[in-house]
Short mmCIF file of C-alpha atoms and ligand atoms in Angstrom, two decimals:
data_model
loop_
_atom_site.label_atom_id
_atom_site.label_comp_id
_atom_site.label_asym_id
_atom_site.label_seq_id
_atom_site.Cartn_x
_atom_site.Cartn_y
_atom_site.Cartn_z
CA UNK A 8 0.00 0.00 0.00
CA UNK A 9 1.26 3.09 -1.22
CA UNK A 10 2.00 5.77 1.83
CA UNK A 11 -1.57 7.44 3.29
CA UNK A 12 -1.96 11.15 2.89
CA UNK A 13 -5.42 11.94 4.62
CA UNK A 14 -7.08 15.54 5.66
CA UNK A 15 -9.48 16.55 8.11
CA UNK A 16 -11.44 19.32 6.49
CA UNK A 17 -13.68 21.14 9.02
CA UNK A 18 -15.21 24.61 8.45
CA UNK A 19 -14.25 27.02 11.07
CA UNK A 20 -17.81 28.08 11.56
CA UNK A 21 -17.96 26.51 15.11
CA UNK A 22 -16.80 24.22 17.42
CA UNK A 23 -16.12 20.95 16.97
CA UNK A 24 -17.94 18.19 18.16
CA UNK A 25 -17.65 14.48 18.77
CA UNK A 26 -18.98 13.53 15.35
CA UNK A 27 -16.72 15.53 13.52
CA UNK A 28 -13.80 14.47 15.54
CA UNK A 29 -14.80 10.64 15.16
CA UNK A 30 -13.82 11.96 11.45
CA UNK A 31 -10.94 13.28 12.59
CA UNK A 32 -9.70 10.15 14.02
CA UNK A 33 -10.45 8.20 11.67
CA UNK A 34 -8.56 9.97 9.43
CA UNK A 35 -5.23 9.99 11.77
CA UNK A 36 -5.58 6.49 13.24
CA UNK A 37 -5.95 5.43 9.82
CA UNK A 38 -3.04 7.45 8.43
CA UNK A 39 -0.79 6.44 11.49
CA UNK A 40 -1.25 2.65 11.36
CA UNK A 41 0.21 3.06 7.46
CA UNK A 42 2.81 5.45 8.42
CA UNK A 43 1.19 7.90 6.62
CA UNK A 44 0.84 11.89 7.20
CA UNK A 45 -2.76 13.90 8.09
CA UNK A 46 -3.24 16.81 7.16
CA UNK A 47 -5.54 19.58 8.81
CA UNK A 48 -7.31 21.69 6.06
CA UNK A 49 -9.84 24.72 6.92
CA UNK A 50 -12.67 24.96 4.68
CA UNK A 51 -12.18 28.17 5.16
CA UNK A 52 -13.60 30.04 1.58
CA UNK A 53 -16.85 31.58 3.14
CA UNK A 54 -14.63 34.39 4.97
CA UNK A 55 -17.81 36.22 6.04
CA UNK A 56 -18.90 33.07 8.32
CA UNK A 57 -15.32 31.40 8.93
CA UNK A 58 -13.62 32.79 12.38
CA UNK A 59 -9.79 32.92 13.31
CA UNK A 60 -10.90 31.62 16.90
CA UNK A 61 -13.16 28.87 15.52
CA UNK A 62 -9.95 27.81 13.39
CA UNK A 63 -7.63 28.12 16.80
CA UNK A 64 -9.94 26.24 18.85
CA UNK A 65 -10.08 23.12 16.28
CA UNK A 66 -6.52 23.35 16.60
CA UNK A 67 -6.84 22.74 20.49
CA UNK A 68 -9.20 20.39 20.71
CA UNK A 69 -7.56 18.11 18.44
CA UNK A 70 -4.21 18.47 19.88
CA UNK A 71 -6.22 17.16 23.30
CA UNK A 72 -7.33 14.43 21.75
CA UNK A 73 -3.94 13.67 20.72
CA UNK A 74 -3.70 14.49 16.93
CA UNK A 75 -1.04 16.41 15.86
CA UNK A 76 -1.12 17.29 12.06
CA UNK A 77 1.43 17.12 10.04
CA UNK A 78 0.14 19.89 7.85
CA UNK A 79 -1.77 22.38 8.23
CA UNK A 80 -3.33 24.82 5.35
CA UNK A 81 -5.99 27.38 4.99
CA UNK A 82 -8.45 27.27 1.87
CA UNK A 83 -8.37 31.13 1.62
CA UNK A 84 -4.85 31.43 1.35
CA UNK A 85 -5.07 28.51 -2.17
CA UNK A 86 -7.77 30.65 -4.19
CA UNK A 87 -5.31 31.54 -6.77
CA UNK A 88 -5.24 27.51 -7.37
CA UNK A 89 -9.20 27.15 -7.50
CA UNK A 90 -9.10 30.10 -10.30
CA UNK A 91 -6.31 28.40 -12.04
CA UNK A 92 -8.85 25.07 -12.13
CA UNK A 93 -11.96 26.82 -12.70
CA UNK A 94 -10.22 28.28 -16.15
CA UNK A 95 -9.09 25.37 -17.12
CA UNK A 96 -12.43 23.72 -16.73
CA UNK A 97 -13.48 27.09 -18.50
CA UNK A 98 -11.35 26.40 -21.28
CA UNK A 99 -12.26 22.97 -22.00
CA UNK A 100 -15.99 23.84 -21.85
CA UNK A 101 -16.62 21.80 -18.68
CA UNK A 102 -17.94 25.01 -16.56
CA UNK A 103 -20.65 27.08 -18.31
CA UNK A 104 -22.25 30.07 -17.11
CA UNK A 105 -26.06 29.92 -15.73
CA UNK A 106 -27.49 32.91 -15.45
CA UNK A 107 -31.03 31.19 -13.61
CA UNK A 108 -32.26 32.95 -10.70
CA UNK A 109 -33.33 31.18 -7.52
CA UNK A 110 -37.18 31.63 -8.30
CA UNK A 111 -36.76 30.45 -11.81
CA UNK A 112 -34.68 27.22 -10.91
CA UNK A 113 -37.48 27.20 -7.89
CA UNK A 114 -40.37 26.97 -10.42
CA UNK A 115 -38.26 24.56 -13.11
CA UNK A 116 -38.37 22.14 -10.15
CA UNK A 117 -42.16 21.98 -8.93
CA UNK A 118 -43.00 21.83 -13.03
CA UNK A 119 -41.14 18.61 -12.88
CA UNK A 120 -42.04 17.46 -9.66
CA UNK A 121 -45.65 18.16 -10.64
CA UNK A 122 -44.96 16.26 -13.90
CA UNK A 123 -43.46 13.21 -12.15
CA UNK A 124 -39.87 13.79 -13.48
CA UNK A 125 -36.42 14.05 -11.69
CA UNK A 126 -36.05 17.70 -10.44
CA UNK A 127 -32.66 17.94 -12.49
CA UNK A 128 -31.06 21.11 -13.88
CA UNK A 129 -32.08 20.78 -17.81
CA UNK A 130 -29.05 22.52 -18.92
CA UNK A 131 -31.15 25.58 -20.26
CA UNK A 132 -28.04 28.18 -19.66
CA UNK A 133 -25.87 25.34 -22.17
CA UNK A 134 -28.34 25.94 -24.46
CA UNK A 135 -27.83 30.17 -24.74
CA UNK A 136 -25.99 31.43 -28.05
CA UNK A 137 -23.47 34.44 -27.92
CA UNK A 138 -25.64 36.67 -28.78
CA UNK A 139 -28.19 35.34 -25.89
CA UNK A 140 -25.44 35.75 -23.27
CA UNK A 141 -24.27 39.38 -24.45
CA UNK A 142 -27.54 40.31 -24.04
CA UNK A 143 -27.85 39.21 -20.47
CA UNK A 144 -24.42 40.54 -19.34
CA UNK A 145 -25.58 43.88 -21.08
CA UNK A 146 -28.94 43.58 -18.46
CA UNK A 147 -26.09 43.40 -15.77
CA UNK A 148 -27.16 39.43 -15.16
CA UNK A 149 -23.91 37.75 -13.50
CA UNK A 150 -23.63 34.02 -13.95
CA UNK A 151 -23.43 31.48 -11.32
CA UNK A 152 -20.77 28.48 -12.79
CA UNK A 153 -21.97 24.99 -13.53
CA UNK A 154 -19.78 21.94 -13.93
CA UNK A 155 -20.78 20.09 -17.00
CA UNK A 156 -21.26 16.38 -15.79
CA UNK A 157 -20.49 13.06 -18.21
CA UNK A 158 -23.73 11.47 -18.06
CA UNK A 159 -22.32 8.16 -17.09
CA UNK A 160 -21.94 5.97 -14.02
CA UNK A 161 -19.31 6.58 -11.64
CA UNK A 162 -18.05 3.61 -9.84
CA UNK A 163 -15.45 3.46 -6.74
CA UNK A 164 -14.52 0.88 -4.35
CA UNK A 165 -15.51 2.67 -0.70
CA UNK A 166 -13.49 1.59 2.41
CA UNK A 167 -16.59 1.36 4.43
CA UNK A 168 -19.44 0.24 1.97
CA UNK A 169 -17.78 -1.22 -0.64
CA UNK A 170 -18.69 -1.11 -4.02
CA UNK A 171 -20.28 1.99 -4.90
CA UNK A 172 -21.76 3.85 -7.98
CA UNK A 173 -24.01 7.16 -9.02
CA UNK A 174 -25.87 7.53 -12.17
CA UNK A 175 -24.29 10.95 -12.66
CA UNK A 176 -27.26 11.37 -15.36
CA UNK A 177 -29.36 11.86 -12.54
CA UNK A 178 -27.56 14.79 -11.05
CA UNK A 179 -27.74 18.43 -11.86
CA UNK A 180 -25.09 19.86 -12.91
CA UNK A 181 -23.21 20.91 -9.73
CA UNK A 182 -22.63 24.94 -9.26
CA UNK A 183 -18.90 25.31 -8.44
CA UNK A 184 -18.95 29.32 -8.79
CA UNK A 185 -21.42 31.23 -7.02
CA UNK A 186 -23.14 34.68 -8.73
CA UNK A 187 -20.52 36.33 -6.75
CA UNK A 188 -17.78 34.74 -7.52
CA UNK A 189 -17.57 32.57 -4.36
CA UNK A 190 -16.46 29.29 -4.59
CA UNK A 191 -19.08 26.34 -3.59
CA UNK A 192 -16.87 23.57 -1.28
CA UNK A 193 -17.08 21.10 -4.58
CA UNK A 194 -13.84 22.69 -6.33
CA UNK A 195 -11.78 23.68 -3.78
CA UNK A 196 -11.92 20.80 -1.89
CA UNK A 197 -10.73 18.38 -5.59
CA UNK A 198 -8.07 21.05 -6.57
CA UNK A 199 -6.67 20.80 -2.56
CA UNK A 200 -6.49 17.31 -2.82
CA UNK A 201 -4.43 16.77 -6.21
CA UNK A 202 -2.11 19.50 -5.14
CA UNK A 203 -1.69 18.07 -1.47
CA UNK A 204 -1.83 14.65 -2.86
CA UNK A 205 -4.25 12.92 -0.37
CA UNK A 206 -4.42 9.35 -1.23
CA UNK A 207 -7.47 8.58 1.11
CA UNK A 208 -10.49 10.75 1.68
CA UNK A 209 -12.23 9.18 4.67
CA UNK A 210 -15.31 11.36 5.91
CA UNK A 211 -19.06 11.45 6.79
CA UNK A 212 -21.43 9.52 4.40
CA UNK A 213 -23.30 12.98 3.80
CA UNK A 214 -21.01 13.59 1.51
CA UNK A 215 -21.74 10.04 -0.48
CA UNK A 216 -23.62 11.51 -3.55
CA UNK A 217 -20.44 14.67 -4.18
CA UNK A 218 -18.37 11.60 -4.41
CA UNK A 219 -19.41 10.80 -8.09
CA UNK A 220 -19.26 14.57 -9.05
CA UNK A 221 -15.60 15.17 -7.42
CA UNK A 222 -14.01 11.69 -9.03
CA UNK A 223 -15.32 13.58 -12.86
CA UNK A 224 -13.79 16.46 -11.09
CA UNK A 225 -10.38 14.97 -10.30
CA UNK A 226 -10.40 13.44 -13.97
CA UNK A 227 -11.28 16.47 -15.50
CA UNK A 228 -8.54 18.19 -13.72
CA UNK A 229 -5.90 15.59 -15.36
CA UNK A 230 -5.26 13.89 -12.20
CA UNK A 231 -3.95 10.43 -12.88
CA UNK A 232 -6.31 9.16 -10.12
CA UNK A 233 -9.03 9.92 -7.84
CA UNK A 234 -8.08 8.92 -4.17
CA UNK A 235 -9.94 5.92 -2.57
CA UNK A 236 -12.66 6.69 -0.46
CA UNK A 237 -14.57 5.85 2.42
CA UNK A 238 -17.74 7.01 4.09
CA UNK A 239 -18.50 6.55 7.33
CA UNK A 240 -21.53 6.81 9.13
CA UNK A 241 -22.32 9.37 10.93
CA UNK A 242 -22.75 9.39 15.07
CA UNK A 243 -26.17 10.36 16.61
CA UNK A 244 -27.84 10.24 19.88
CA UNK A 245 -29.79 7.36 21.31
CA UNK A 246 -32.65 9.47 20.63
CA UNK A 247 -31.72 9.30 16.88
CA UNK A 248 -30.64 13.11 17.11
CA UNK A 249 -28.24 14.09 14.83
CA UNK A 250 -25.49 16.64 16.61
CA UNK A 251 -24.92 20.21 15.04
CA UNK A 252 -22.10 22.17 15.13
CA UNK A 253 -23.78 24.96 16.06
CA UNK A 254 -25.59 23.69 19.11
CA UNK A 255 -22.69 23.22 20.52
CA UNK A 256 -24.21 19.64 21.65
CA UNK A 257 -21.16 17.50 22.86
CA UNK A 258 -18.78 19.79 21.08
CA UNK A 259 -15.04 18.42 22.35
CA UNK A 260 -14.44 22.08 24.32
CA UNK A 261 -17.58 21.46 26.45
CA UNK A 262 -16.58 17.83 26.80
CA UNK A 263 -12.96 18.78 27.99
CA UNK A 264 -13.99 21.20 30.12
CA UNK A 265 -16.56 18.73 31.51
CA UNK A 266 -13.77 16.88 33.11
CA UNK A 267 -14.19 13.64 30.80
CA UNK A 268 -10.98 11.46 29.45
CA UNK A 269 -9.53 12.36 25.58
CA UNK A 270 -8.83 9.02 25.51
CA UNK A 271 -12.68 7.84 26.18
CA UNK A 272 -13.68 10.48 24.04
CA UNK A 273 -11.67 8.77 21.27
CA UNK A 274 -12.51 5.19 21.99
CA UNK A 275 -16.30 5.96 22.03
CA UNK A 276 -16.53 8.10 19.30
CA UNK A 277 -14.41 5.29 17.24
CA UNK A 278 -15.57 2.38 18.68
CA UNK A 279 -19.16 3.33 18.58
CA UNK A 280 -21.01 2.18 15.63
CA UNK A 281 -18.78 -0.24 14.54
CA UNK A 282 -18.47 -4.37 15.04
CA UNK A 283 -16.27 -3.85 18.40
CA UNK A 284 -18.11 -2.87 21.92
CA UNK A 285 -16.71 -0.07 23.34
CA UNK A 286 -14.31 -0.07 25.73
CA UNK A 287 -11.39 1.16 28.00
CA UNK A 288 -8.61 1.78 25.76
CA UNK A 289 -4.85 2.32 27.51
CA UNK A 290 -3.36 4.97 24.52
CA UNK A 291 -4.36 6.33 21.16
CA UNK A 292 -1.63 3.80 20.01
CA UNK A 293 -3.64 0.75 21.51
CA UNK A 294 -6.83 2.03 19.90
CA UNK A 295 -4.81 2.04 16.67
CA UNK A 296 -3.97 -1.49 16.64
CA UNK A 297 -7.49 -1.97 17.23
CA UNK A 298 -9.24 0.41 14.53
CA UNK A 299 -10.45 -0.87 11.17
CA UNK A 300 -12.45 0.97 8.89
CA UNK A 301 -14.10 -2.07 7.55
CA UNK A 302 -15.34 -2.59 10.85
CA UNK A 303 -17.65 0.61 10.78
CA UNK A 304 -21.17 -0.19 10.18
CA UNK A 305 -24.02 0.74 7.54
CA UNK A 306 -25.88 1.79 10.21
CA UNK A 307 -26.78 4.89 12.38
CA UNK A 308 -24.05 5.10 14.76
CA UNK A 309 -25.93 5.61 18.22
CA UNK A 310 -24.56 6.68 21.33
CA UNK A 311 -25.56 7.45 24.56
CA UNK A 312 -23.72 10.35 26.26
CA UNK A 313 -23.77 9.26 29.67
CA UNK A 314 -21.85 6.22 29.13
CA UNK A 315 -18.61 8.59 29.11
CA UNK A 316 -18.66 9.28 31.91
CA UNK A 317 -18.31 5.30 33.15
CA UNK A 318 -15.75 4.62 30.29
CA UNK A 319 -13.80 8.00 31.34
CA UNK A 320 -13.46 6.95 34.76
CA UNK A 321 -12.43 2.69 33.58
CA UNK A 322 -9.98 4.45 31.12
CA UNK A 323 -8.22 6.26 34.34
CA UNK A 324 -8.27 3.34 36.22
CA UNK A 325 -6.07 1.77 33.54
CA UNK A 326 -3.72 4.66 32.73
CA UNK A 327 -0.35 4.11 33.39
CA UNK A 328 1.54 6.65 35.17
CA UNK A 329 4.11 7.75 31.79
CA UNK A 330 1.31 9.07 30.10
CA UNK A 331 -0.07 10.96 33.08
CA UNK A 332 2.99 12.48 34.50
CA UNK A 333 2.96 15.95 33.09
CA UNK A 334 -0.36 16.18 34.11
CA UNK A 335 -0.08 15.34 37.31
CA UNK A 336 2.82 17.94 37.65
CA UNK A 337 0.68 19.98 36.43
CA UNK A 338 -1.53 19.55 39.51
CA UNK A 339 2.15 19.87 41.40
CA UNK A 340 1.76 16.29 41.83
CA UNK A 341 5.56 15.44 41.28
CA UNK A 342 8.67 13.63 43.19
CA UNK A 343 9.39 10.37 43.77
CA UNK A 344 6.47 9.21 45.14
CA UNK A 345 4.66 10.29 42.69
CA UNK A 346 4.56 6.96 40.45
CA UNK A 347 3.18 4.81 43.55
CA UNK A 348 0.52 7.94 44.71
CA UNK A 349 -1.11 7.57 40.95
CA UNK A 350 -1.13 3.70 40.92
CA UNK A 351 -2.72 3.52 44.63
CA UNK A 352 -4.81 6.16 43.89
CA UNK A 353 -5.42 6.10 40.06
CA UNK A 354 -8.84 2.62 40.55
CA UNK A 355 -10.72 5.59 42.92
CA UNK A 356 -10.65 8.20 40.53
CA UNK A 357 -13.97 9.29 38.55
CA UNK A 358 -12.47 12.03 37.36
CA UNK A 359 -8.42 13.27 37.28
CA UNK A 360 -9.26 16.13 38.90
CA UNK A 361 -9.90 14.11 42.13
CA UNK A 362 -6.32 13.31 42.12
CA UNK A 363 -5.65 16.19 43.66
CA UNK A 364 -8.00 15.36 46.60
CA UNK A 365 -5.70 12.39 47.04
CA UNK A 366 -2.53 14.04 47.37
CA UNK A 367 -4.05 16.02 49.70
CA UNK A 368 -4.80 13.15 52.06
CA UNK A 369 -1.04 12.14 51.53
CA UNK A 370 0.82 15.24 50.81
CA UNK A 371 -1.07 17.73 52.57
CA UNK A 372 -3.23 18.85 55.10
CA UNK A 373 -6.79 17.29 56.25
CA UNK A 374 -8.95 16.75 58.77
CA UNK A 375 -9.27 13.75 60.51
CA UNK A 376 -12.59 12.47 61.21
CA UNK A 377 -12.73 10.58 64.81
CA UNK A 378 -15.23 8.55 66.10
CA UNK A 379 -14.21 7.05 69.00
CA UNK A 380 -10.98 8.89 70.61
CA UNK A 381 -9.68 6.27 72.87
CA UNK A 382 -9.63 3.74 70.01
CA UNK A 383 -7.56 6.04 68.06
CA UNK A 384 -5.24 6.46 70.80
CA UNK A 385 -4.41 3.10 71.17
CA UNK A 386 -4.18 2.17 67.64
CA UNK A 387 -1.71 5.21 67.23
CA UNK A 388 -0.07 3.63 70.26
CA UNK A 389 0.54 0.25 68.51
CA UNK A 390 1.93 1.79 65.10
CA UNK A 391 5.11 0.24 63.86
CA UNK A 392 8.16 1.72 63.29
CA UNK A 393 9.41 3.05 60.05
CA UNK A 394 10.34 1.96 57.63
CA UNK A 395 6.54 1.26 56.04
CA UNK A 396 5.52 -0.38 53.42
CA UNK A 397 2.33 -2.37 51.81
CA UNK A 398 2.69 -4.96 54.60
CA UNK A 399 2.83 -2.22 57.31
CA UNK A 400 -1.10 -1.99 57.38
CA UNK A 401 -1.80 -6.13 57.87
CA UNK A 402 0.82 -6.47 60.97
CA UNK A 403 -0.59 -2.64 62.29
CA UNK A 404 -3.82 -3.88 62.10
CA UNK A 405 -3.27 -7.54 63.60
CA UNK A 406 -1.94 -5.94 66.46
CA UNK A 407 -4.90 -3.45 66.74
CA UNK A 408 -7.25 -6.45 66.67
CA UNK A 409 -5.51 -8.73 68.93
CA UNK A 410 -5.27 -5.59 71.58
CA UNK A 411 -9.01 -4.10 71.01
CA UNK A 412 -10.73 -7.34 70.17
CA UNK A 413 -12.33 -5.74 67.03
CA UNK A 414 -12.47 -6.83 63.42
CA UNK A 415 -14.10 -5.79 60.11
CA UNK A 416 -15.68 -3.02 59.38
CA UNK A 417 -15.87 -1.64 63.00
CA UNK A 418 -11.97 -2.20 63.01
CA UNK A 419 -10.80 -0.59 59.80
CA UNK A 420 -13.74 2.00 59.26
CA UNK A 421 -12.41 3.98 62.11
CA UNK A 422 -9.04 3.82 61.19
CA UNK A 423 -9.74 4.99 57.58
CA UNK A 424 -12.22 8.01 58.59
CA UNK A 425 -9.12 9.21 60.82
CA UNK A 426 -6.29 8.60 58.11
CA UNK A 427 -7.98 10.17 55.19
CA UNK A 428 -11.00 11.85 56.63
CA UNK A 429 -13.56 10.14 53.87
CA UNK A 430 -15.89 7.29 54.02
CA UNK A 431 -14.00 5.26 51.22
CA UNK A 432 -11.09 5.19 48.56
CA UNK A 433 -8.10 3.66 47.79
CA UNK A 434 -6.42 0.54 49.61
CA UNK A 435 -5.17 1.45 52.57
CA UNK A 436 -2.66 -0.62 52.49
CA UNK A 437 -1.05 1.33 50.06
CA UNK A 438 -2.01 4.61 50.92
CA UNK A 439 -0.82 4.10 54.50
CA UNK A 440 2.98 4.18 53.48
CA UNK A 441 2.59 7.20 51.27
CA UNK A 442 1.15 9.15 54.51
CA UNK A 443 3.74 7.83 56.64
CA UNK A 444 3.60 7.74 60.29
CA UNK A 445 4.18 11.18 61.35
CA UNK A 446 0.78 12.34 59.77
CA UNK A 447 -1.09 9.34 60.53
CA UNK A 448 -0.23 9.17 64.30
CA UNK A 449 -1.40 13.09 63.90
CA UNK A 450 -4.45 11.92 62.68
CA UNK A 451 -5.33 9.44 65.21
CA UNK A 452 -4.81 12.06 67.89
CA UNK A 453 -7.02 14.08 65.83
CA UNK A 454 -4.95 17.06 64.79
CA UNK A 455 -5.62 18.59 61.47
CA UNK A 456 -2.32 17.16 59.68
N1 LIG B 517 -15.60 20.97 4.82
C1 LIG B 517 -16.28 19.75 4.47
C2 LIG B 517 -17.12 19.33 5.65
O1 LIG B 517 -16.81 19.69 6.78
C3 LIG B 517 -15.24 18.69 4.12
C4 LIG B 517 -15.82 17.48 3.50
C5 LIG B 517 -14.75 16.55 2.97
O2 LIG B 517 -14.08 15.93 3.80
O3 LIG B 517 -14.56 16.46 1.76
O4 LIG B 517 -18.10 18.67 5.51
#
């Protein structure tokens, strides 16, 4: 297999959300299992709706999820490539001028809906001599630009559904040029990916039917080959809702800032809809191995939201502590025992923010709770000497038990409600070591420690 080149091609019109960065990971997992290179394009030609901070905040939301592009380029710095193609296709006769209005093209289509025909351009404006066309540009009428499509069947192999094909005779010619000028996504998007050469474009199956229309496009345009293609489908809620970008409906800032995992975001958002459950995955890498696009479904991908919150909180459980390190530093959770803090600590966690509430309990200052003083007392009597370790809880407690005759819960409830303050959490024989015996004989006398 030849080298990948993929793109991502949002619009920076809003925020991403989970949907569009399933497509986004498709794209890289599938680019990064081949060895190949991703590149981040912004569909950026409509300048009056496109926004520098939407464009910067795709840009951080994908770097949290863990892609990193290898490219990067802006459609409105590439229009002088997009004329280039349109006047070729110009030249060649492929791109004729329409000079329709909205209502007119509006009634054209009930006549033949009415009539029980396809509502399909008829190629009226082809039909216009010179002298029809001088005569309209003298009544100031500005054409809109249509591509000029081979009535034939386009065929492609998809990565997801397989063979594919569109009678192209039953599509209107697409507009590529607006009455303004502007460029329509269609032609942009084809003359980006000869120049960038993408080999695969992998992206929602709303974007099935352009297929046929861009692959005329790419031959048109003298490219040797069309890429390969695959079309995904496309995530919704349980409640069959689709998700909008402008909603703002799961969108991966909100999620982020909601507290959830990158790394469940990415599993569910590629595992769901496809042949494999969803679950816990341990790195990007490890969902790699895992991912196959042939493995995506026909179907609706449905998902329900709350179920991130369970898979954030297994994925934590399983992270190991290299790939959380500057993050915990980041909560000044550093040092040497910093490694055996996040693996005692890391099975309690719903959340990594309650990390911190950890350290606390081993690092810092909290207060004990105490429910029976002279039980305390004479448990922080019988404490060993250090050096501690994971066994120092089973012989402290032995001797607790032989000494107060309790066991269970009314023996170690106590002595975890005065050593960390809370109700549950973590082993203590692991924890115990990491709060060592000055604080813990603290706690048992009940000073805040
Ligand atoms: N800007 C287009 C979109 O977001 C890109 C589609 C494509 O990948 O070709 O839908």
């Amino acid at each position: 297999m030849t080298i990948p080149v993929v793109r991502f091609a949002p619009s920076p019109t809003g925020r991403i959300h989970i949907g569009n960065a399933r497509t986004a990971l498709f794209n890289w997992l599938f680019a990064k299992r081949h060895e190949g290179r991703f590149i981040l394009r912004f569909d950026d030609t409509d300048l009056e709706r496109s926004r520098e901070e939407f464009a910067a905040s795709i840009e951080i939301d994908l770097n949290w999820l863990g892609i990193a592009p290898d490219l990067t380029v802006r459609q409105s710095q590439r229009f002088g490539l997009y004329d280039a193609a349109a006047a070729k296709l110009k030249d060649a006769g492929l791109l004729y001028p329409c000079f329709e209005t909205a209502d007119e093209l509006d009634r054209r289509r009930k006549r033949q809906i009415a009539r029980g025909l396809p509502p399909v351009y008829d190629r009226a404006s082809l039909a216009l001599t010179d002298e029809d066309r001088t005569k309209l540009a003298a009544e100031r009428r500005r054409p809109h630009w249509r591509f000029r499509l081979d009535h034939r069947t386009v065929e492609w192999t998809d990565l997801v559904r397989g063979a594919s094909h569109i009678d192209c005779a039953s599509l209107s010619d697409p507009v590529l040029i607006r009455e303004d000028g502007t460029y329509l996504y269609t032609l942009p998007s084809v003359v980006d990916d000869i120049d960038l050469g993408v080999t695969h474009v992998i992206r929602g199956e709303d974007h099935v039917t352009n297929t046929a229309v861009q692959i005329q496009l790419f031959q048109s345009l003298g490219s040797p080959r069309a890429p390969v293609f695959g079309h995904h489908n496309l995530l919704a809620t349980a409640t069959g809702e689709g998700l909008s970008k402008r909603s703002g409906a799961l969108s991966i800032g909100g999620l982020r800032d909601s507290g959830v995992e990158s790394l469940a975001v990415a599993a569910l958002a590629v595992l769901t809809g496809s042949s494999d459950s969803v679950h816990a995955v341990a790195s990007l890498h490890d969902l790699m191995r895992q991912f196959d696009l042939s493995h995506v479904s026909r179907n609706a991908a449905k998902f329900d939201p709350a179920e991130l919150t369970a898979l954030s909180a297994r994925t934590l459980h399983a992270l190991p502590y290299e790939s959380v390190r500057d993050r915990l530093a980041a909560h000044e959770i550093a040092g040497f025992r910093a490694e055996a803090f996040w693996l005692t600590v890391r099975g309690n966690l719903n959340a990594f923010s309650d990390a911190a509430d950890w350290w606390r309990v081993v690092e810092g200052e909290i207060e004990p709770v105490i429910e029976d003083g002279g039980f305390a007392m004479t448990a922080a009597a019988l404490m060993p000497d250090e050096p501690w370790d994971q066994k120092t809880w089973s012989v402290w407690t032995s001797a607790v038990k032989d000494k107060t005759g309790r066991k269970g819960r009314a023996l170690f409830h106590p002595l975890r409600l005065a050593l960390t303050g809370k109700e549950q959490g973590p082993e203590l024989a692991a924890l115990l070591p990491l709060i060592g015996r000055l604080k813990a004989s603290a706690r048992l006398c009940g000073h805040v420690s």
